[in-house]
Short mmCIF file of C-alpha atoms in Angstrom, two decimals:
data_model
loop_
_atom_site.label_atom_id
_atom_site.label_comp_id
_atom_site.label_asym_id
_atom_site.label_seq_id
_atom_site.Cartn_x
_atom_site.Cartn_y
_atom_site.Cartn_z
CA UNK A 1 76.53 65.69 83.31
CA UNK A 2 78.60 68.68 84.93
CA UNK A 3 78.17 69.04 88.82
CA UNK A 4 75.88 71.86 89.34
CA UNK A 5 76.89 73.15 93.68
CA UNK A 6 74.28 74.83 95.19
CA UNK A 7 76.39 77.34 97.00
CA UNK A 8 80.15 78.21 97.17
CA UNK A 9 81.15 81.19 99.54
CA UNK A 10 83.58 83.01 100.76
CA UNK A 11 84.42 85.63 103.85
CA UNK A 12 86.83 87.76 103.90
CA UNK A 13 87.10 89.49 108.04
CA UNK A 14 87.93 93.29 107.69
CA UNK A 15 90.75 94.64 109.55
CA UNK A 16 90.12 97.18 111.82
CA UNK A 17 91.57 100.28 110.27
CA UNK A 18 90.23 99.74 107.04
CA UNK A 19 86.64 101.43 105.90
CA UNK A 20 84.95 99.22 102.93
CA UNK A 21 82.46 100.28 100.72
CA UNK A 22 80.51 98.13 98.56
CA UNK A 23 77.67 98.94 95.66
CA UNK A 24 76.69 96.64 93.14
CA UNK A 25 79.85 93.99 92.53
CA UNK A 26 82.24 97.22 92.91
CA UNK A 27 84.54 97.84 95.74
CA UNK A 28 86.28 101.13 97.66
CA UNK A 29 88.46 100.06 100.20
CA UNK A 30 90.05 102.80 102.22
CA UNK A 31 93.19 102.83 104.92
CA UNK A 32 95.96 104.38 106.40
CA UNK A 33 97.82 104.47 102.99
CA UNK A 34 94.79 105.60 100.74
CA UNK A 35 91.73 104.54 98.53
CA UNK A 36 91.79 101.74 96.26
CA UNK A 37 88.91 100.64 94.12
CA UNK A 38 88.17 97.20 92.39
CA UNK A 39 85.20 96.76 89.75
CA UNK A 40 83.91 93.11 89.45
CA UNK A 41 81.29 93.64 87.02
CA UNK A 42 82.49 90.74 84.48
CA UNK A 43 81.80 87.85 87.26
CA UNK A 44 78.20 86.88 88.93
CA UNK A 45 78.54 86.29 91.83
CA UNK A 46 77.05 88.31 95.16
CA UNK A 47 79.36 90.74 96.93
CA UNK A 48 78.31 92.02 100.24
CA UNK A 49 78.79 93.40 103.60
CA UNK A 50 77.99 91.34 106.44
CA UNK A 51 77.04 92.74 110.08
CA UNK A 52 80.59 90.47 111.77
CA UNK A 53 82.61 93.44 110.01
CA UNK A 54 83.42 90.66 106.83
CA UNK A 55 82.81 90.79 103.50
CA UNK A 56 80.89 88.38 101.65
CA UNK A 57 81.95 86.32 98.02
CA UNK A 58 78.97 84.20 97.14
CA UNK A 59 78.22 82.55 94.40
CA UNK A 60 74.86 80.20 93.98
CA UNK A 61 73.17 77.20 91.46
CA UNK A 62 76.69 77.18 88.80
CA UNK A 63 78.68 75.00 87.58
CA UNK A 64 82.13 73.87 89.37
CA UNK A 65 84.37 75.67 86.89
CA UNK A 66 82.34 78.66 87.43
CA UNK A 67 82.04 79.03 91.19
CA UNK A 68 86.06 78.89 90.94
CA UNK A 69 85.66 82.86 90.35
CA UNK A 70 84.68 83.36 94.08
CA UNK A 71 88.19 82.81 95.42
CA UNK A 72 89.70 84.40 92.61
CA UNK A 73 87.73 87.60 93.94
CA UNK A 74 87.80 86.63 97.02
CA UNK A 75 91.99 86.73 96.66
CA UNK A 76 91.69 90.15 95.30
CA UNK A 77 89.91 91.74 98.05
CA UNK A 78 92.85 90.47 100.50
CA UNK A 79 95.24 92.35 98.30
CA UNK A 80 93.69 95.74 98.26
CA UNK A 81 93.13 94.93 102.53
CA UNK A 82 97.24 94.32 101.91
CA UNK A 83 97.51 97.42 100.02
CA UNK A 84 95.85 100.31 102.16
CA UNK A 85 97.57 98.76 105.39
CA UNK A 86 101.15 98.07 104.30
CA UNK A 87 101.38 98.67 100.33
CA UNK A 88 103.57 96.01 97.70
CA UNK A 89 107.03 95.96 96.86
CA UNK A 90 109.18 94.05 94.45
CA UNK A 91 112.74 93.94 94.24
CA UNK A 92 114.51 94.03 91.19
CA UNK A 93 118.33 93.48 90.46
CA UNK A 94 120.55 94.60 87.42
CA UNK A 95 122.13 91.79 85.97
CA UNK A 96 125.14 91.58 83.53
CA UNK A 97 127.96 90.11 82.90
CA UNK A 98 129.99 92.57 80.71
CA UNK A 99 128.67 96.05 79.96
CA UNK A 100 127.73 97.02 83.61
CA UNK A 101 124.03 98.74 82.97
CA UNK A 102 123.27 101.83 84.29
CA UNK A 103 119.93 102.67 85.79
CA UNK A 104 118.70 106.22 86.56
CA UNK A 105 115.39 106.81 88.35
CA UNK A 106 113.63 109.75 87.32
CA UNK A 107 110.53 112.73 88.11
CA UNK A 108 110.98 111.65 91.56
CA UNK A 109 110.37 107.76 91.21
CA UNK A 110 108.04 108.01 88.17
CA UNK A 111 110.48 106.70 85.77
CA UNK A 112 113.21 104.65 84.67
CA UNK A 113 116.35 105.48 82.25
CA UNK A 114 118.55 102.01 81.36
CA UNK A 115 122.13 103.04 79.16
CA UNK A 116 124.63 100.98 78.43
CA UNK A 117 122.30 97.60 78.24
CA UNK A 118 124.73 95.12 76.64
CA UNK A 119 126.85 97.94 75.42
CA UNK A 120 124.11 99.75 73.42
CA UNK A 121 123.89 103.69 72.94
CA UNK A 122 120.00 103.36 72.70
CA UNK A 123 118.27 105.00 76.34
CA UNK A 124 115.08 102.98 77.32
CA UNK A 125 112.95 104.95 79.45
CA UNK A 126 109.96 102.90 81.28
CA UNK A 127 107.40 104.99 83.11
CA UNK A 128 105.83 103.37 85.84
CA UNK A 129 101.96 102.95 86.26
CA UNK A 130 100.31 105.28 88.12
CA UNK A 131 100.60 104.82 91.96
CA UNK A 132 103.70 103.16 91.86
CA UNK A 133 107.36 104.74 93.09
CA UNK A 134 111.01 103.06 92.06
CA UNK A 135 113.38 103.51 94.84
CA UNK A 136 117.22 102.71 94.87
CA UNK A 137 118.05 101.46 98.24
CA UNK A 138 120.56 103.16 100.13
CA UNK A 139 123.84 101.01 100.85
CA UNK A 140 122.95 98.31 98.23
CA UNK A 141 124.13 98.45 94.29
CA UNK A 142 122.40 97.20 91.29
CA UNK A 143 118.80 96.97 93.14
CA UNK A 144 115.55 98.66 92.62
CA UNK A 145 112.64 98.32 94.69
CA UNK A 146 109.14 99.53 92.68
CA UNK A 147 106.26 100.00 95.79
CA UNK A 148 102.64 101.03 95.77
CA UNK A 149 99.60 100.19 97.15
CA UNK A 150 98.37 98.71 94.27
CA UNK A 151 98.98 94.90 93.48
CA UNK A 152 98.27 95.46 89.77
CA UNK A 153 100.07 98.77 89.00
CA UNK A 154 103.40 97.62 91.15
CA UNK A 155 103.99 93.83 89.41
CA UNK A 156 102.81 95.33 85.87
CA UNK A 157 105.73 98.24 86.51
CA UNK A 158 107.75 95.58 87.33
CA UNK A 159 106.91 93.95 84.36
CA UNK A 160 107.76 97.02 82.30
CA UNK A 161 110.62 97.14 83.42
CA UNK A 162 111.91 93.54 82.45
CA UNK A 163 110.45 93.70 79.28
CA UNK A 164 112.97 96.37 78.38
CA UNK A 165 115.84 94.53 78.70
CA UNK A 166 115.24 91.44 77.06
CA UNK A 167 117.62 90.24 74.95
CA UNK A 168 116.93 89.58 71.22
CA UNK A 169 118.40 87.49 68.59
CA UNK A 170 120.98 85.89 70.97
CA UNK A 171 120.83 82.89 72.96
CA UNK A 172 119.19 83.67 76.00
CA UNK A 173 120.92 80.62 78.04
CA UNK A 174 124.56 82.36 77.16
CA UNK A 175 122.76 86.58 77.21
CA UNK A 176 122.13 86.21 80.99
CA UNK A 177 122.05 90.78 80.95
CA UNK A 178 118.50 92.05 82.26
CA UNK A 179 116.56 93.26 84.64
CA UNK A 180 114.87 90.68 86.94
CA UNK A 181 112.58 90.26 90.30
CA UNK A 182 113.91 88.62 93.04
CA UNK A 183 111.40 89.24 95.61
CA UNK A 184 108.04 90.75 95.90
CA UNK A 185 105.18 90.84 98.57
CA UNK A 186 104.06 92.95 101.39
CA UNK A 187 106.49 95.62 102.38
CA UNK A 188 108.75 94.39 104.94
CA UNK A 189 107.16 90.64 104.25
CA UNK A 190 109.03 90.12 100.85
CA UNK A 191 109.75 86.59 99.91
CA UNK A 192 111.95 85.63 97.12
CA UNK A 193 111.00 83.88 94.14
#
């Protein structure tokens, strides 16, 4: 018989800068860096704002597997608290061991054009989601940094991005050439990976 828990909660404390709203399961969060919303419609579980300046994951009379949503939200709400205070970044390095690939950002950080990716004529252009900037770091070669305030929007541009380069029809342990992450976390808090 499956363990039914009578009550599984969580609190998240709200910094001080930050001004939450919260009707029915969907959240605004705004800071110093802007507004981000979150809708958690899909789970049922209680989402509220206490009176010691927290907010409130609860989640009553379920099943284990089920009350395992309430951190999972609860996880979420710490990154948008992340992401109006100091905003995401990942770092991204252009790998190759030939054909040196040449990246071009464009439309003032919007998007991406990769030539010369193992020597091919074909441009790939990758626009980033919205919300989301690619920088090229002054003094370093090779490197891109995507940032936003936006956990979703900044790893999914990311993601974009190394999906373009992926190499096809060769063998992927000798075809090193790509695109890749190297860190990613809070800006000026990146840890590699």
């Amino acid at each position: 018989m499956p363990v039914v828990l009578m009550k599984v909660s969580k609190e998240i404390p709200i910094p001080e800068d930050i001004k939450v709203d919260i009707k029915s399961r969907r959240i605004w969060v705004e800071g110093p860096r802007g507004k981000l919303y979150r809708d958690f419609k899909h789970a049922m579980v209680t989402l509220k704002k206490t009176r010691n300046n927290t907010v409130l994951v609860e989640k009553r009379f379920d099943k284990k597997k089920r009350c395992a949503v309430v951190k999972t939200i609860a996880g979420h709400i710490e990154n948008l608290f992340i992401g109006v205070t100091k905003g995401f970044r990942y770092k991204m390095k252009l790998v190759y061991a030939h054909f040196p690939i040449n990246a071009t950002v464009l439309d003032n950080g919007k998007s991406l054009q990769v030539l010369n990716y193992i020597g091919q004529k074909a441009k790939r252009r990758i626009t980033v989601r919205p919300g989301c900037i690619i920088n090229e770091p002054a003094g370093t070669k090779d490197e891109l940094w995507i940032e936003g305030n936006d956990i979703d929007a900044v790893s999914g541009s990311a993601s974009q991005i190394w999906m373009s380069c992926r190499v096809t029809d060769k063998d992927i342990r000798k075809f090193l050439d790509g695109i890749y992450v190297y860190a990613k976390g809070p800006q000026g808090d990146e840890k590699s990976i």
